mmCIF file of C-alpha atoms in Angstrom:
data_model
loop_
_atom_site.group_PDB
_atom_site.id
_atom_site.type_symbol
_atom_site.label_atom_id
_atom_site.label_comp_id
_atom_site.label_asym_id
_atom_site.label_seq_id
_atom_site.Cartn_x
_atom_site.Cartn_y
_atom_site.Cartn_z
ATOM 1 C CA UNK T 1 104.962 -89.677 156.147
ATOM 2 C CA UNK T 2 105.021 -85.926 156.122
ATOM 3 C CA UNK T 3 107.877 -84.452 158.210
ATOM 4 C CA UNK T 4 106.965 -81.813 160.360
ATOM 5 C CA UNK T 5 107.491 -77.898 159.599
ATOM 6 C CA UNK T 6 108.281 -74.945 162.114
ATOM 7 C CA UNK T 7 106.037 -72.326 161.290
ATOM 8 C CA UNK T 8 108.666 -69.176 160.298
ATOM 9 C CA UNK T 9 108.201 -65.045 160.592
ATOM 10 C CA UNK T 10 108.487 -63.733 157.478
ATOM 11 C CA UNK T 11 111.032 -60.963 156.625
ATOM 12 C CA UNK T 12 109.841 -57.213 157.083
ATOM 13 C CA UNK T 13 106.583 -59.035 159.082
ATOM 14 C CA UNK T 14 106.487 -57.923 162.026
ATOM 15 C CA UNK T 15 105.172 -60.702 164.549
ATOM 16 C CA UNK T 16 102.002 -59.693 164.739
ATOM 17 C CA UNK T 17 100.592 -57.594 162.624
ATOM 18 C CA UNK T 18 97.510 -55.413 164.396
ATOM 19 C CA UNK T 19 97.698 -52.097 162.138
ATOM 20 C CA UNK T 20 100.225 -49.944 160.649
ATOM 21 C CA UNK T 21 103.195 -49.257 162.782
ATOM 22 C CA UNK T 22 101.849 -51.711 165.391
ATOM 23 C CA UNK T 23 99.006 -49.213 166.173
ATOM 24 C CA UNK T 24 95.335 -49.326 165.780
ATOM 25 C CA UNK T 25 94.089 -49.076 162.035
ATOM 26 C CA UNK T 26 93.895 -45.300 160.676
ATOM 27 C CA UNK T 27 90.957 -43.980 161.542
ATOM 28 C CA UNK T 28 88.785 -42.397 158.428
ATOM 29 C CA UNK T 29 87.125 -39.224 158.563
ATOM 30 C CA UNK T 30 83.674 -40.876 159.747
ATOM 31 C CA UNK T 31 85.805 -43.008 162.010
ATOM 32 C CA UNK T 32 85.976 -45.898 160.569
ATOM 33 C CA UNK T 33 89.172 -48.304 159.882
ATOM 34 C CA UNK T 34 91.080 -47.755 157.218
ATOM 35 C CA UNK T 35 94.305 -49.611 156.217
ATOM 36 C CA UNK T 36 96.552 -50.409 153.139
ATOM 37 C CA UNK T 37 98.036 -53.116 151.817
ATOM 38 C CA UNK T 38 100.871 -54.376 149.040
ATOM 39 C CA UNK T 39 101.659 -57.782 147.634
ATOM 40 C CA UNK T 40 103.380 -59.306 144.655
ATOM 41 C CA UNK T 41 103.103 -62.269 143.180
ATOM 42 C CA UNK T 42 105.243 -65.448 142.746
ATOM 43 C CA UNK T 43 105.456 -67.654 140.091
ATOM 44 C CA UNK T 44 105.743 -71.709 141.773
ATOM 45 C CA UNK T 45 108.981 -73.778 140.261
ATOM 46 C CA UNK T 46 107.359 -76.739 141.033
ATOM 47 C CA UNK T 47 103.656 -76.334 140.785
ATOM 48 C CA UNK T 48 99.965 -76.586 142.789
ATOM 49 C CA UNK T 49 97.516 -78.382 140.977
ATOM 50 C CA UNK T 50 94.764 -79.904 142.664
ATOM 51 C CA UNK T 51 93.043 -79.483 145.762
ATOM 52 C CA UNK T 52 91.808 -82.547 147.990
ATOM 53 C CA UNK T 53 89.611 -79.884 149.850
ATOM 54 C CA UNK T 54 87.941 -76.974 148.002
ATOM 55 C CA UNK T 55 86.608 -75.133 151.107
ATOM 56 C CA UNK T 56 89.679 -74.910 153.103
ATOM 57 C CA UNK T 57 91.569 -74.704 149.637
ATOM 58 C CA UNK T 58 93.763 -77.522 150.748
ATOM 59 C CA UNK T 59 96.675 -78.723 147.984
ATOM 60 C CA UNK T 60 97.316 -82.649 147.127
ATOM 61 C CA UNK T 61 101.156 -81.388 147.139
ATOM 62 C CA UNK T 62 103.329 -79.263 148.690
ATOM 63 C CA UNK T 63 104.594 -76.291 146.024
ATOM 64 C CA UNK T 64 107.535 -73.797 145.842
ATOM 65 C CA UNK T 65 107.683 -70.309 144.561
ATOM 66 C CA UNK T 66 109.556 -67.517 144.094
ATOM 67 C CA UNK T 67 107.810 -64.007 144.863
ATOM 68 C CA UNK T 68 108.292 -61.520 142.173
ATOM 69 C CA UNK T 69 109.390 -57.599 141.953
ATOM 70 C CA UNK T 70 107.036 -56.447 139.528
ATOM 71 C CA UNK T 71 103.216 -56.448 139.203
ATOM 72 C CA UNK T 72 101.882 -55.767 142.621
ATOM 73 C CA UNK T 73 98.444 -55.521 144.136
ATOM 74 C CA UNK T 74 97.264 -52.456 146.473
ATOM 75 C CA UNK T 75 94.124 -53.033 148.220
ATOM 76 C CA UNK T 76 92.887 -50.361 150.886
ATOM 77 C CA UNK T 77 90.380 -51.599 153.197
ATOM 78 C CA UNK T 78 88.050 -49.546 155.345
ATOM 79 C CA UNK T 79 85.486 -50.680 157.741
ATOM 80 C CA UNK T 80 82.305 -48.867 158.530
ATOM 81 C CA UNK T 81 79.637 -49.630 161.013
ATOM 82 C CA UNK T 82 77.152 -48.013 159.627
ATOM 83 C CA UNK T 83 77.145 -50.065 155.980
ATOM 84 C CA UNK T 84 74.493 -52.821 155.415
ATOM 85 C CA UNK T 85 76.597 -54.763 153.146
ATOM 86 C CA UNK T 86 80.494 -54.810 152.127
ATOM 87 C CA UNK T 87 81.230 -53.064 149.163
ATOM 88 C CA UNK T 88 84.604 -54.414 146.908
ATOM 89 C CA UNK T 89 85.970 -52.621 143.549
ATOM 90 C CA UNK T 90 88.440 -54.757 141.462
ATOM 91 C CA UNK T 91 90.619 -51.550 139.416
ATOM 92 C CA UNK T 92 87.976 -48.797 139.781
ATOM 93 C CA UNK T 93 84.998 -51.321 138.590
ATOM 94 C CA UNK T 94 82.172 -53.028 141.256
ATOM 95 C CA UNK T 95 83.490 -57.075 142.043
ATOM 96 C CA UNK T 96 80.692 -59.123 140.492
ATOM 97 C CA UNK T 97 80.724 -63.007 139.537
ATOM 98 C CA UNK T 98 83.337 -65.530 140.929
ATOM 99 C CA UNK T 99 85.684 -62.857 141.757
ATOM 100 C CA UNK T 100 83.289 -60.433 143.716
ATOM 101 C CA UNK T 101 81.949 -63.990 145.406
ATOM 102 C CA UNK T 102 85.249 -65.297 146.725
ATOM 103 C CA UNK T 103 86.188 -61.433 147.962
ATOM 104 C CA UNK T 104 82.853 -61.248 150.174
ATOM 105 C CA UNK T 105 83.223 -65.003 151.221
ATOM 106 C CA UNK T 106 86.655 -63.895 152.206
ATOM 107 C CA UNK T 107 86.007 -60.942 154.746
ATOM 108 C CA UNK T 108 82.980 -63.137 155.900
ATOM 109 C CA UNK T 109 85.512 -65.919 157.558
ATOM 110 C CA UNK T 110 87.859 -62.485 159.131
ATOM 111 C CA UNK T 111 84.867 -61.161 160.753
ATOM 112 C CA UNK T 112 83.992 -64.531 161.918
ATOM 113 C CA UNK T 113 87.655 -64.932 163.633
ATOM 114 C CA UNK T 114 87.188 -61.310 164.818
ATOM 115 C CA UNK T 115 84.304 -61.781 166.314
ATOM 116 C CA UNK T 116 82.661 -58.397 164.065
ATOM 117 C CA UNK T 117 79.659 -57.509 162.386
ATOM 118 C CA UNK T 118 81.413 -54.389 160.372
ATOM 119 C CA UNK T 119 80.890 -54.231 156.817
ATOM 120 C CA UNK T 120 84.276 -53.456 155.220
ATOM 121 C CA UNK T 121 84.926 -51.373 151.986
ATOM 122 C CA UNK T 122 87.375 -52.564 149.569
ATOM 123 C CA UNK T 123 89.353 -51.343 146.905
ATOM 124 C CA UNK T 124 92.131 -53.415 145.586
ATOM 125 C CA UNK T 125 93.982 -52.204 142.381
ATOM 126 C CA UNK T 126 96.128 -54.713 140.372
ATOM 127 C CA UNK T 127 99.105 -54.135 138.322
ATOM 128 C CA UNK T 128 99.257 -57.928 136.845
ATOM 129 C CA UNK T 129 97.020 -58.412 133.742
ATOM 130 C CA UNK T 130 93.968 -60.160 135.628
ATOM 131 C CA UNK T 131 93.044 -64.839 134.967
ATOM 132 C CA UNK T 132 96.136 -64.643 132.383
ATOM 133 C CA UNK T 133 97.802 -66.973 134.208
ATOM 134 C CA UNK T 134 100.185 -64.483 135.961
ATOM 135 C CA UNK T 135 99.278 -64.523 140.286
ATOM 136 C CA UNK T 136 96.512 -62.083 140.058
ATOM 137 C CA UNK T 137 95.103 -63.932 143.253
ATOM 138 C CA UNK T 138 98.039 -64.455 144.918
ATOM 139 C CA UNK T 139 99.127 -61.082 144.628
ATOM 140 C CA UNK T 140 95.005 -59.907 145.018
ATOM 141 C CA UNK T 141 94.310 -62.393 148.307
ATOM 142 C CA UNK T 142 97.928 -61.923 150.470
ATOM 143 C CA UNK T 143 97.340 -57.921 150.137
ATOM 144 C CA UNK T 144 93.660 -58.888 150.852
ATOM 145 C CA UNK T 145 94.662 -61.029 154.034
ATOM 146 C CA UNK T 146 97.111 -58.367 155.219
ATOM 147 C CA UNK T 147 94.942 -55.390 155.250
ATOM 148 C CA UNK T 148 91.580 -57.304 156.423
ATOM 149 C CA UNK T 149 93.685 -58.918 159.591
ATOM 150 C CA UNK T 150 94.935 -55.231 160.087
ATOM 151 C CA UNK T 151 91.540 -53.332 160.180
ATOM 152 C CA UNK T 152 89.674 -55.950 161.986
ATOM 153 C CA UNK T 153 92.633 -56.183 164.621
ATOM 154 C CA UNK T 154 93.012 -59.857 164.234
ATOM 155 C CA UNK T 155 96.728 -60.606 165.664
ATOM 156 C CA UNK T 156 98.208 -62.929 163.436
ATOM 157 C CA UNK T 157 101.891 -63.932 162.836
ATOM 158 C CA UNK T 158 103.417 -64.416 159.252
ATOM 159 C CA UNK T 159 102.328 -68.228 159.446
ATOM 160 C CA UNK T 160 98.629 -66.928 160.597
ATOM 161 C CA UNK T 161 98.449 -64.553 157.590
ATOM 162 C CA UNK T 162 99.940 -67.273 155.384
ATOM 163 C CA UNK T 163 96.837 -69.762 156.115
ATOM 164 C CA UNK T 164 94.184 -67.093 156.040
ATOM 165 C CA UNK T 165 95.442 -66.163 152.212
ATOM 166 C CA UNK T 166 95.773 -69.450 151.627
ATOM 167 C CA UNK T 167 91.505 -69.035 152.176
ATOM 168 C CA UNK T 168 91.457 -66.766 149.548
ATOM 169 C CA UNK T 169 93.474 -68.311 146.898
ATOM 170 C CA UNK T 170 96.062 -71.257 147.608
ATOM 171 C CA UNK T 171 98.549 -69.649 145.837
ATOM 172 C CA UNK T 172 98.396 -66.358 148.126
ATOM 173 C CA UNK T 173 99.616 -68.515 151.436
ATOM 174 C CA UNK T 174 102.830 -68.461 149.148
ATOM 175 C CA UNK T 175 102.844 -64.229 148.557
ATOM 176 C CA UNK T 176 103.025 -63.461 152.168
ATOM 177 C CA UNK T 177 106.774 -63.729 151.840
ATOM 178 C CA UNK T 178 109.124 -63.015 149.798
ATOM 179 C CA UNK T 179 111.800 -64.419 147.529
ATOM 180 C CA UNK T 180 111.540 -68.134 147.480
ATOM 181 C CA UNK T 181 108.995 -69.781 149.524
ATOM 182 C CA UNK T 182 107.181 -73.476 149.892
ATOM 183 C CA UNK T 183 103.482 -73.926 150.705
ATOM 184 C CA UNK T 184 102.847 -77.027 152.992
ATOM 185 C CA UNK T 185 100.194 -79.264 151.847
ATOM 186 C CA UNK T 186 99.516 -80.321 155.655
ATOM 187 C CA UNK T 187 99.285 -83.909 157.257
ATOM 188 C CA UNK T 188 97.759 -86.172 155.211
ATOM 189 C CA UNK T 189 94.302 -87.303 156.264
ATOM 190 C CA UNK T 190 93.822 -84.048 158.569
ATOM 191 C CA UNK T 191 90.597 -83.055 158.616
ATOM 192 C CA UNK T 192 88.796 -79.415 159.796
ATOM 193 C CA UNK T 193 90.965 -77.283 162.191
ATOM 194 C CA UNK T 194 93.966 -79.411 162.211
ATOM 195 C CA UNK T 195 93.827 -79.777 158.240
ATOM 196 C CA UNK T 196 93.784 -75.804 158.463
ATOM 197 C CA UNK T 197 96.311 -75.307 160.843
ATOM 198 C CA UNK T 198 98.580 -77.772 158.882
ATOM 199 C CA UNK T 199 99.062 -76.066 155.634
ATOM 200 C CA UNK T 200 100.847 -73.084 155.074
ATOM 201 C CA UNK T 201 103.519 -71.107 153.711
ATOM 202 C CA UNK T 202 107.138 -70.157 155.022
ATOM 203 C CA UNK T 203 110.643 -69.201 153.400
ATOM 204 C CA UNK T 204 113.057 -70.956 152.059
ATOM 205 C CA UNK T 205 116.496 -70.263 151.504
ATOM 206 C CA UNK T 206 118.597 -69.581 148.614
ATOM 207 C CA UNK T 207 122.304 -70.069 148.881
ATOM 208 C CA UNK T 208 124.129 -67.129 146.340
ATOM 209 C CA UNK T 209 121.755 -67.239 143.953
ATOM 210 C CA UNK T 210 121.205 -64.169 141.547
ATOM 211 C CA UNK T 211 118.474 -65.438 139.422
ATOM 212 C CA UNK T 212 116.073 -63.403 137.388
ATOM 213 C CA UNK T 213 112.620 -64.389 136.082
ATOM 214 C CA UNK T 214 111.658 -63.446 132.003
ATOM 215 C CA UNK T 215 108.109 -62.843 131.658
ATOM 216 C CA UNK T 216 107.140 -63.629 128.487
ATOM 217 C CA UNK T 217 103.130 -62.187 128.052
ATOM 218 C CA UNK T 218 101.780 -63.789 124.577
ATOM 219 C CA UNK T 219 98.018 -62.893 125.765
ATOM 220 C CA UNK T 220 97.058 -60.761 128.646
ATOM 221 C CA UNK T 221 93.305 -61.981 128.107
ATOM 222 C CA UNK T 222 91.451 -64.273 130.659
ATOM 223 C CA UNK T 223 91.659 -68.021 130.639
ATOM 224 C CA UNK T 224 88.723 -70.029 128.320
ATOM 225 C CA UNK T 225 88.667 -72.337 131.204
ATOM 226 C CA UNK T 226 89.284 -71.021 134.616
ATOM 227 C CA UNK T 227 92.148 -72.642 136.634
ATOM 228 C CA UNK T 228 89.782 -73.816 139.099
ATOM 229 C CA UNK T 229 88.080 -76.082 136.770
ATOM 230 C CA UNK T 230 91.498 -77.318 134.472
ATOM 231 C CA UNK T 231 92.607 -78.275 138.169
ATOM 232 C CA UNK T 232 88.763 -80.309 139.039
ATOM 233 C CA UNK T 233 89.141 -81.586 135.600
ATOM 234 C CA UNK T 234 92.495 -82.733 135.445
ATOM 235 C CA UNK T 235 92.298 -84.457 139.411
ATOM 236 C CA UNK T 236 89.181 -86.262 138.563
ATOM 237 C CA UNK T 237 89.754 -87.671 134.892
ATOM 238 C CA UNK T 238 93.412 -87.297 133.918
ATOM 239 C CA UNK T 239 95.127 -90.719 134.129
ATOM 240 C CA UNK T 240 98.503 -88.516 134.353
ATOM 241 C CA UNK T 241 97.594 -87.082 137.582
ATOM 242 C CA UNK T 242 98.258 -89.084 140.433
ATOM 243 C CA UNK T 243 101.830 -90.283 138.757
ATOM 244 C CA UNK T 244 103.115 -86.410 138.289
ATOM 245 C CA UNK T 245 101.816 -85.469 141.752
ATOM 246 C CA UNK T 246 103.944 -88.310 143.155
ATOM 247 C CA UNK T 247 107.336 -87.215 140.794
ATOM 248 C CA UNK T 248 106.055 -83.635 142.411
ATOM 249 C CA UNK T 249 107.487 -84.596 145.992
ATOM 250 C CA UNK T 250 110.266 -85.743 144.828
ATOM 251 C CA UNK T 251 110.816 -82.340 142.275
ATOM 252 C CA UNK T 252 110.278 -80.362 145.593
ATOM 253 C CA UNK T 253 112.512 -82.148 147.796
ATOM 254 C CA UNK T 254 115.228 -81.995 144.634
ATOM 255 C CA UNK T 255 114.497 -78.375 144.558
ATOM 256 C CA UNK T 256 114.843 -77.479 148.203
ATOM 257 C CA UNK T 257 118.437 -78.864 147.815
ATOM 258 C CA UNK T 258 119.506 -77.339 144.426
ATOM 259 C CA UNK T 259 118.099 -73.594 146.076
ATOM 260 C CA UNK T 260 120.519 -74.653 149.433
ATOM 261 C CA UNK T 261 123.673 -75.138 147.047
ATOM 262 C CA UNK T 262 122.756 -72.371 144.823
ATOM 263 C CA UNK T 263 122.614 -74.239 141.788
ATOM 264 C CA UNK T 264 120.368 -72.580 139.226
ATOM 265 C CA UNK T 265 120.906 -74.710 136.487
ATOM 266 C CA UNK T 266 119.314 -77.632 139.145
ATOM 267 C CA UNK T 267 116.939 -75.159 140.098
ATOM 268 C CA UNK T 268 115.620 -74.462 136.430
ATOM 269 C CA UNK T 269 115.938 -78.482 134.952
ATOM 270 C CA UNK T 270 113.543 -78.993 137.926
ATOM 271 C CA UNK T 271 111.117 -76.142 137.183
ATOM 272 C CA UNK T 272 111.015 -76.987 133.835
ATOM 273 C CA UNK T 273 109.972 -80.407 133.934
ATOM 274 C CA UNK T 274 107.704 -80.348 136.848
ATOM 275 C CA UNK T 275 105.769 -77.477 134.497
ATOM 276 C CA UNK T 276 105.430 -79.501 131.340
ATOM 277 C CA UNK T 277 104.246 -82.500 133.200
ATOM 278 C CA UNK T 278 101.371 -80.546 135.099
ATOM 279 C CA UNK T 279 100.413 -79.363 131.510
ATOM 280 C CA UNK T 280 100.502 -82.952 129.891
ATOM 281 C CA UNK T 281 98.313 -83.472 132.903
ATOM 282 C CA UNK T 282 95.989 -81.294 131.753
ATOM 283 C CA UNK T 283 96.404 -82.546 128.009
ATOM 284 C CA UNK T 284 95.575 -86.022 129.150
ATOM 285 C CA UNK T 285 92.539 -84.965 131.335
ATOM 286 C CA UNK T 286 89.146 -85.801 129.559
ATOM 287 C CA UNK T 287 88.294 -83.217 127.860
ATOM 288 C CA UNK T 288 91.386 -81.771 127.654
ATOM 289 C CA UNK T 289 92.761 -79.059 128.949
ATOM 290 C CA UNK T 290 94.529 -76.724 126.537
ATOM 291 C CA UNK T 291 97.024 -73.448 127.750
ATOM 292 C CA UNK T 292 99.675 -74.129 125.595
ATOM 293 C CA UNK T 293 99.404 -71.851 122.020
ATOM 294 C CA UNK T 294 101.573 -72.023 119.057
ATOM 295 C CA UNK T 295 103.381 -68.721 120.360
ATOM 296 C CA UNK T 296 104.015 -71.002 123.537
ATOM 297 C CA UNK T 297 105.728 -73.901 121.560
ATOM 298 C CA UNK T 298 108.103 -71.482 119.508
ATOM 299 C CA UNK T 299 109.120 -69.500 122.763
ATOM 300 C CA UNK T 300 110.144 -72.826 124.271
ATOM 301 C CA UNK T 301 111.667 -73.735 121.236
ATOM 302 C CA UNK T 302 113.878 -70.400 121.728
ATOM 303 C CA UNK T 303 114.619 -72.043 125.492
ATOM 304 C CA UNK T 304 115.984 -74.214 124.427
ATOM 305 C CA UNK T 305 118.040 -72.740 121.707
ATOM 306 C CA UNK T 306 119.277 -70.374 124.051
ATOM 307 C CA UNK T 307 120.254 -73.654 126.274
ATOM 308 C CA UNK T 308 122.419 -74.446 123.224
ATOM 309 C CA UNK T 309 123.846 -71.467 122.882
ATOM 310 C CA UNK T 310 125.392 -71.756 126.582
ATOM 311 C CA UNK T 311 122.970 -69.701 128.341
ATOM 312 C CA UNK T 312 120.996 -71.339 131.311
ATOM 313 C CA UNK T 313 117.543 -70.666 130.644
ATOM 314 C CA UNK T 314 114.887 -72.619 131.539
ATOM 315 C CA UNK T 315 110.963 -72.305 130.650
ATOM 316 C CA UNK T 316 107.963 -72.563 133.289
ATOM 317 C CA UNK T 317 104.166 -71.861 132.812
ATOM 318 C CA UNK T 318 101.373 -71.571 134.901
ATOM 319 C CA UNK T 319 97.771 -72.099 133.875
ATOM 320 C CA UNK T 320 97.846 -70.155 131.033
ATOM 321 C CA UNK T 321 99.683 -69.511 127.506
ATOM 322 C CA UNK T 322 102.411 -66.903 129.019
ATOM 323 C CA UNK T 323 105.868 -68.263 129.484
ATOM 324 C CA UNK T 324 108.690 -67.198 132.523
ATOM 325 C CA UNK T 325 112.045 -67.992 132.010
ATOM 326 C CA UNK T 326 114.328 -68.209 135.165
ATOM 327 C CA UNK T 327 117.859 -67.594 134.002
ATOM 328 C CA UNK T 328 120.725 -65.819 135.815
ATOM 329 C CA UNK T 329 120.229 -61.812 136.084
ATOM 330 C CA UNK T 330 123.826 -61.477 134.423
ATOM 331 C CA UNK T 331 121.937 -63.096 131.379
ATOM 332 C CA UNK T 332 118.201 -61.812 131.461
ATOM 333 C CA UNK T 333 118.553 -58.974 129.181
ATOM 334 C CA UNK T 334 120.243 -62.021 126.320
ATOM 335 C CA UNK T 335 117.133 -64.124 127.065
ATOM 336 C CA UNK T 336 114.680 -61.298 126.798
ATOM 337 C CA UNK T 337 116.225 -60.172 123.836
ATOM 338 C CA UNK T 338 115.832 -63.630 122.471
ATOM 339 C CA UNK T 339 112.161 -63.825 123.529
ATOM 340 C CA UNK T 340 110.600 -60.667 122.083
ATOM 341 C CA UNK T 341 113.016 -61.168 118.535
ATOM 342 C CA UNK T 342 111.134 -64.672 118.494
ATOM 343 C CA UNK T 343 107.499 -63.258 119.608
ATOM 344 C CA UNK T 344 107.343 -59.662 118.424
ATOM 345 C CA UNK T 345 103.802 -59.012 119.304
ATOM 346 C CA UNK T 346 104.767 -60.295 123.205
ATOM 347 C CA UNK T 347 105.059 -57.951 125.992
ATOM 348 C CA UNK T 348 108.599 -59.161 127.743
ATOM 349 C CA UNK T 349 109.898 -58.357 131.039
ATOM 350 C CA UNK T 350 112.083 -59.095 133.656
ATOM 351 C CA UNK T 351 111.617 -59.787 137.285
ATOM 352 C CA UNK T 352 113.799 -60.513 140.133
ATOM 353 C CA UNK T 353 112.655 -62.203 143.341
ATOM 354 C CA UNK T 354 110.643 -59.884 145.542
ATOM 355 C CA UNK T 355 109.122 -58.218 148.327
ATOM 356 C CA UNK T 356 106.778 -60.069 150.694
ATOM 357 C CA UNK T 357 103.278 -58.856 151.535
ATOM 358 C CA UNK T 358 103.477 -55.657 153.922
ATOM 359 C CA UNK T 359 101.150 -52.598 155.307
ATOM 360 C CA UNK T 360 101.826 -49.029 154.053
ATOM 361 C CA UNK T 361 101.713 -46.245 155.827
ATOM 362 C CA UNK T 362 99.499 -42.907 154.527
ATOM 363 C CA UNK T 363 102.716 -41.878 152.470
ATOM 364 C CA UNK T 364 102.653 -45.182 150.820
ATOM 365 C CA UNK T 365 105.954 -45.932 152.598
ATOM 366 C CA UNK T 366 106.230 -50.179 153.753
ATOM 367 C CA UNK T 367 105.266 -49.919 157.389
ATOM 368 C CA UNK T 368 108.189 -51.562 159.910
#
């Protein structure tokens, strides 16, 4: 059985969040709402795959994280009552396709809890190269969820931000805070509002640790098959599934207590292997599902090497070809060293856990 959670404020959240500096939105020069949002996005140690519920984006596991420092997402958000339809630009281009669809669905379900009609304007800029397998979404849907709860005045604690993200992009629930944090699957066998209510995000701590993240970008280009079908794919025809989902519990509840004694090299063996079994999931799934390229294999290769060598580094991937490496920050510039000699043609950098998902104020400043 599924222990219960209580639902935590994040860090530099205030408890509600109504508008920038706990006032009403900015107003715009035709008077409209305007207001500003920042997130960054986390990489999971041990990993979402799977959802038992594609509209409420509902996970088959619980998942853990650790928000990053680089990459973020701005998205400014203005509402006007005199616009027939919303209007959304993804880095200076109009949203069309999936990711213009899931945007518009998106402020649909605020104005439905806000009880408004107001079309909203969007414009949400992204640092992080966009489907490479890096938190585009998470990064894109918690600064989404911030700003769109602001403007619409919808007064939500951290946990209440957390599961509207989570709407967005199941990974997002996680971006609302920072540093480390675990996203709740929610009871088992909830349906509708309690399902909903039961699954979100909230901190978890990290005793002494001073770890750093290597980024390891091989290809910056979007995914040949989009994470949202590898993950229908791999739930509905992998044999490997439902066996690695299971050894997932166990990875989380191994990594809640390695992050409470601030044992990295616990903290990366875990991350490590609960990564390479979600992609042998994938491997086994009919047909396939492929992330992995040869550029992949030698950088963890050079993991391990580096393991060898006395330096603890260990690999983790997401749905896509691009490698992090979670090491100590003492040793990140060794590792990334290691990882662009091996890949020259790979853009490498290094993270450190971050900044959860805030307002800004009109200088750009985080708002308190």
């Amino acid at each position: 059985m599924r222990r219960e959670h209580t639902p935590t404020t994040a860090p530099g959240l205030t408890r509600t969040v109504p508008g920038p500096r706990g006032s009403a939105p900015r107003p715009a020069e035709d008077g409209s709402a305007v207001v500003t949002a920042l997130a960054h996005p986390n990489i999971a140690l041990v990993k979402y795959w799977g959802k038992r519920d594609e509209k409420l984006i509902l996970p088959w596991t619980d998942s853990l994280s650790m928000t990053l420092d680089v990459f973020p997402t701005t998205t400014r958000v203005r509402l006007d009552a005199a616009a027939g339809r919303d209007e959304v630009t993804l880095d200076g281009v109009p949203a069309t396709g999936e990711a213009g669809r899931r945007v518009l669905a998106f402020l649909e379900l605020v104005r439905e809890r806000a009880g408004s009609t107001r079309r909203a304007v969007v414009d949400s800029r992204n640092t992080v190269p966009t489907g490479a397998g890096l938190a585009s979404s998470a990064s894109g849907f918690a600064a989404l969820a911030v700003a769109a709860a602001a403007a619409y005045g919808l007064e939500l604690d951290a946990t209440g931000l957390s599961r509207l993200a989570r709407r967005g992009s199941g990974s997002a629930s996680r971006s609302v805070f920072g540093g480390f944090a675990v996203w709740h699957a929610g009871p088992a066998g909830a349906t509708g509002a309690a399902a909903d209510a039961g699954s979100y995000a909230e901190p978890v701590p990290a005793a002494g640790l001073d770890p750093a993240l290597v980024v390891a970008v091989l290809d910056a280009g979007p995914k040949s098959v989009s994470s949202r079908e590898a993950m229908r794919r791999t739930v509905d025809t992998s044999p490997l599934y439902r066996p690695w989902a299971a050894s997932s519990e166990a990875d989380l509840s191994d990594m809640r207590a390695a992050l409470g004694r601030g044992d990295l090299e616990a903290v990366g063996e875990i991350a490590e292997r609960n990564a390479l079994g979600m992609h042998a999931t994938m491997l086994a799934a009919r047909p396939a599902v492929r992330y992995l390229s040869p550029a992949t294999v030698t950088v963890l290769d050079r993991v391990l090497a580096l393991r060898r060598e006395g330096v603890a580094a260990y690999a983790t991937m997401d749905a896509g070809p691009n490698v992090k490496v979670l090491c100590r920050r003492a040793d990140a510039r060794r590792v990334a060293a290691a990882l662009a000699e091996t890949v020259p043609a790979a853009r490498v950098l290094v993270a450190g856990p971050g900044p959860g998902a805030r307002l800004l104020d009109e200088s750009g400043g985080a708002v308190r």
